[in-house]
XYZ file of C-alpha atoms in Angstrom:
248
model
C 107.796 135.358 103.768
C 104.384 136.874 104.442
C 102.752 135.330 101.362
C 103.907 131.817 102.289
C 102.726 132.277 105.889
C 99.318 133.396 104.627
C 99.114 130.371 102.326
C 99.940 127.983 105.208
C 97.345 129.700 107.406
C 94.761 129.299 104.636
C 95.568 125.575 104.281
C 95.200 125.053 108.024
C 91.853 126.872 107.966
C 90.681 124.567 105.179
C 91.725 121.528 107.206
C 89.881 122.869 110.254
C 86.758 123.143 108.102
C 86.607 119.339 107.891
C 88.146 118.079 111.134
C 87.240 117.535 113.916
C 83.573 116.740 113.228
C 80.642 114.935 114.794
C 79.968 111.645 113.041
C 76.460 110.412 112.398
C 76.815 107.957 115.307
C 77.385 110.860 117.724
C 81.129 110.487 118.256
C 83.467 113.391 117.579
C 86.254 112.356 115.230
C 89.394 114.041 114.025
C 91.757 113.234 111.187
C 95.510 113.024 111.721
C 97.722 112.945 108.639
C 101.454 112.430 108.245
C 103.612 112.166 105.140
C 105.606 108.974 104.546
C 108.257 108.990 101.801
C 107.635 106.288 99.193
C 110.544 104.648 97.371
C 110.896 102.715 94.145
C 112.640 99.591 95.372
C 114.946 98.864 92.440
C 116.810 102.136 92.793
C 115.506 103.250 96.212
C 114.729 106.600 94.598
C 111.907 108.549 96.204
C 108.810 108.928 94.040
C 107.090 111.265 96.517
C 104.980 110.941 99.643
C 101.889 109.081 100.675
C 99.329 110.600 103.000
C 99.221 108.219 105.971
C 96.080 109.021 107.897
C 94.470 107.988 111.154
C 90.937 108.744 112.268
C 90.839 109.287 116.033
C 88.013 109.538 118.557
C 88.278 112.932 120.251
C 88.726 112.569 124.011
C 90.394 109.172 123.936
C 92.541 109.481 120.782
C 91.565 105.886 120.036
C 92.241 105.157 116.338
C 89.414 103.628 114.333
C 90.376 100.307 112.697
C 89.475 99.694 109.025
C 86.375 97.697 110.027
C 85.016 100.664 112.004
C 85.834 103.104 109.222
C 83.919 100.954 106.759
C 80.809 101.308 108.936
C 80.815 105.116 108.869
C 78.269 106.979 106.769
C 78.967 108.306 103.277
C 78.999 111.880 104.641
C 81.504 110.936 107.366
C 83.823 109.251 104.868
C 83.711 112.262 102.555
C 84.708 114.579 105.419
C 87.572 112.236 106.300
C 88.805 112.187 102.691
C 88.631 115.987 102.402
C 90.315 116.490 105.779
C 93.108 114.105 104.768
C 93.882 116.061 101.617
C 93.727 119.410 103.421
C 96.010 118.286 106.251
C 98.393 116.523 103.885
C 98.731 119.622 101.715
C 99.372 121.703 104.811
C 102.261 119.369 105.675
C 103.563 119.368 102.104
C 103.599 123.158 101.887
C 105.476 123.565 105.162
C 109.028 124.871 105.152
C 110.691 121.480 105.588
C 108.895 120.094 102.537
C 109.117 123.239 100.416
C 110.630 121.481 97.364
C 108.046 120.171 94.922
C 107.738 116.401 95.213
C 107.385 114.153 92.137
C 104.005 112.765 93.227
C 101.594 112.408 96.116
C 99.624 109.271 97.037
C 96.161 110.224 98.307
C 93.853 107.737 100.099
C 90.214 107.884 99.002
C 87.182 105.884 100.044
C 85.386 103.892 97.377
C 82.124 105.066 98.958
C 83.109 108.678 98.230
C 83.941 107.901 94.620
C 80.668 106.034 94.058
C 78.589 109.191 94.677
C 78.405 111.925 92.026
C 78.126 114.882 94.414
C 80.929 113.618 96.653
C 83.062 112.839 93.611
C 82.668 116.441 92.381
C 83.979 117.739 95.721
C 86.870 115.299 95.636
C 87.846 116.244 92.081
C 88.237 119.875 93.176
C 90.427 118.821 96.115
C 92.524 116.526 93.910
C 93.146 119.302 91.387
C 94.392 121.477 94.242
C 96.677 118.678 95.439
C 97.979 118.056 91.937
C 99.124 121.670 91.652
C 101.749 121.281 94.410
C 103.605 118.254 92.968
C 105.647 117.854 89.803
C 103.978 114.919 88.106
C 100.559 114.489 89.690
C 98.425 112.555 92.122
C 98.241 108.791 92.682
C 94.820 107.809 94.026
C 94.804 104.959 96.551
C 91.238 103.639 96.813
C 90.270 102.059 100.132
C 87.276 99.850 100.999
C 87.369 98.022 97.682
C 87.140 94.451 98.937
C 83.697 93.077 98.102
C 82.880 95.830 95.601
C 81.429 94.332 92.380
C 83.928 94.370 89.538
C 81.734 96.506 87.267
C 81.144 99.083 90.020
C 84.879 99.251 90.786
C 85.757 99.705 87.117
C 83.216 102.542 86.886
C 84.683 104.348 89.928
C 88.238 103.921 88.643
C 87.263 105.260 85.208
C 85.709 108.369 86.749
C 88.722 109.194 88.920
C 91.371 108.420 86.289
C 91.331 111.910 84.676
C 92.535 113.383 87.986
C 95.309 110.904 88.716
C 98.530 109.501 87.286
C 97.694 106.000 88.542
C 94.852 104.386 90.440
C 95.821 101.959 93.201
C 93.561 99.572 95.123
C 94.211 99.130 98.867
C 94.060 95.631 100.348
C 92.958 95.281 103.977
C 92.956 91.500 104.338
C 96.448 90.162 103.671
C 97.210 87.782 102.161
C 94.047 88.482 100.119
C 91.423 85.802 99.637
C 91.019 84.235 96.202
C 87.508 85.714 95.947
C 88.979 89.202 96.467
C 91.589 88.647 93.769
C 88.935 87.465 91.301
C 86.831 90.543 92.048
C 89.762 92.953 91.589
C 90.986 91.509 88.289
C 89.934 93.650 85.322
C 88.724 96.323 87.742
C 90.856 98.984 86.056
C 93.462 99.255 88.832
C 97.079 100.043 87.933
C 98.506 98.636 91.172
C 97.635 97.176 94.566
C 98.810 98.385 97.978
C 98.715 97.161 101.566
C 99.914 98.148 105.039
C 102.604 96.121 106.752
C 101.099 94.829 110.024
C 103.046 94.290 113.261
C 104.817 90.932 113.170
C 106.931 88.705 115.354
C 109.994 87.101 113.869
C 111.674 87.941 110.590
C 110.692 84.540 109.206
C 107.024 85.280 109.964
C 107.347 88.623 108.188
C 108.930 86.997 105.134
C 106.252 84.287 104.992
C 103.443 86.852 105.204
C 105.041 89.264 102.724
C 105.817 86.541 100.159
C 102.231 85.242 100.167
C 100.735 88.752 100.035
C 102.954 90.050 97.240
C 102.582 86.948 95.087
C 98.791 87.132 95.424
C 98.705 90.871 94.639
C 100.799 90.368 91.506
C 98.103 88.161 90.005
C 96.031 91.368 89.722
C 98.671 94.025 88.959
C 102.454 93.972 88.559
C 103.123 97.122 90.636
C 102.719 96.382 94.368
C 103.130 99.063 97.051
C 103.911 98.083 100.652
C 103.251 100.814 103.213
C 104.769 101.228 106.649
C 107.771 98.912 106.578
C 109.478 98.888 109.956
C 112.932 99.751 108.587
C 114.937 100.234 105.402
C 116.028 96.597 105.776
C 112.402 95.436 105.745
C 111.740 97.604 102.690
C 114.676 95.951 100.951
C 113.310 92.521 101.819
C 109.939 93.496 100.379
C 111.727 94.458 97.169
C 113.475 91.094 96.981
C 110.094 89.386 97.431
C 108.600 91.284 94.486
C 107.154 94.543 95.850
C 107.895 97.478 93.549
C 107.483 100.361 96.020
C 107.519 100.807 99.792
C 107.317 103.412 102.508
C 109.014 103.249 105.897
C 107.124 104.163 109.087
C 108.077 107.513 110.587
């Protein structure tokens, strides 16, 4: 109806407010966001969606890898976080996703959460996101590797009032022992990681087993994003992962 169309138009306008934008290094970047269903692997019941984002260079559509994202300025990362939420909500409110989902997994930069002003902006966006799902928001904090334990615990404590659970995203998998030591007692409820491209099934199993076992030394819940198929998701469950998403 007209009211729903107006609401979708408003969401798109909000997204356009943040992306595309000129980064501090002079490149023009845009944020692309899709929704991946996330399943609890014991029952394969859907717990909601995760916002799977890519940051692209306008003109070439080259995606920025995690290492390049980590080198962006605090202001750039905040815009990316806000654009992700705006675009994800636009997708969630569309006709094909009209039913209220149980939860929504939102990626956030640690750098954003470590700044009071940026954190205030994010809390407003997270409250808006929380209003469109049944149970609430799960915050998935990126760029945590190398963050001092005390600083991580502080950031997690400040974001906890706005989220059901706080998850820490691993980039290096399997994680190094120094990373695991730093993440222990950092206040995280779970750890997550992306499934990288792999060759044979045996290579995938070897990588997944080592990664999941290492992650479980920090937190029992382990979320594996972007499995290549339902079969791979099932294998991740057998190896100890608790939740998984499958690439679109």
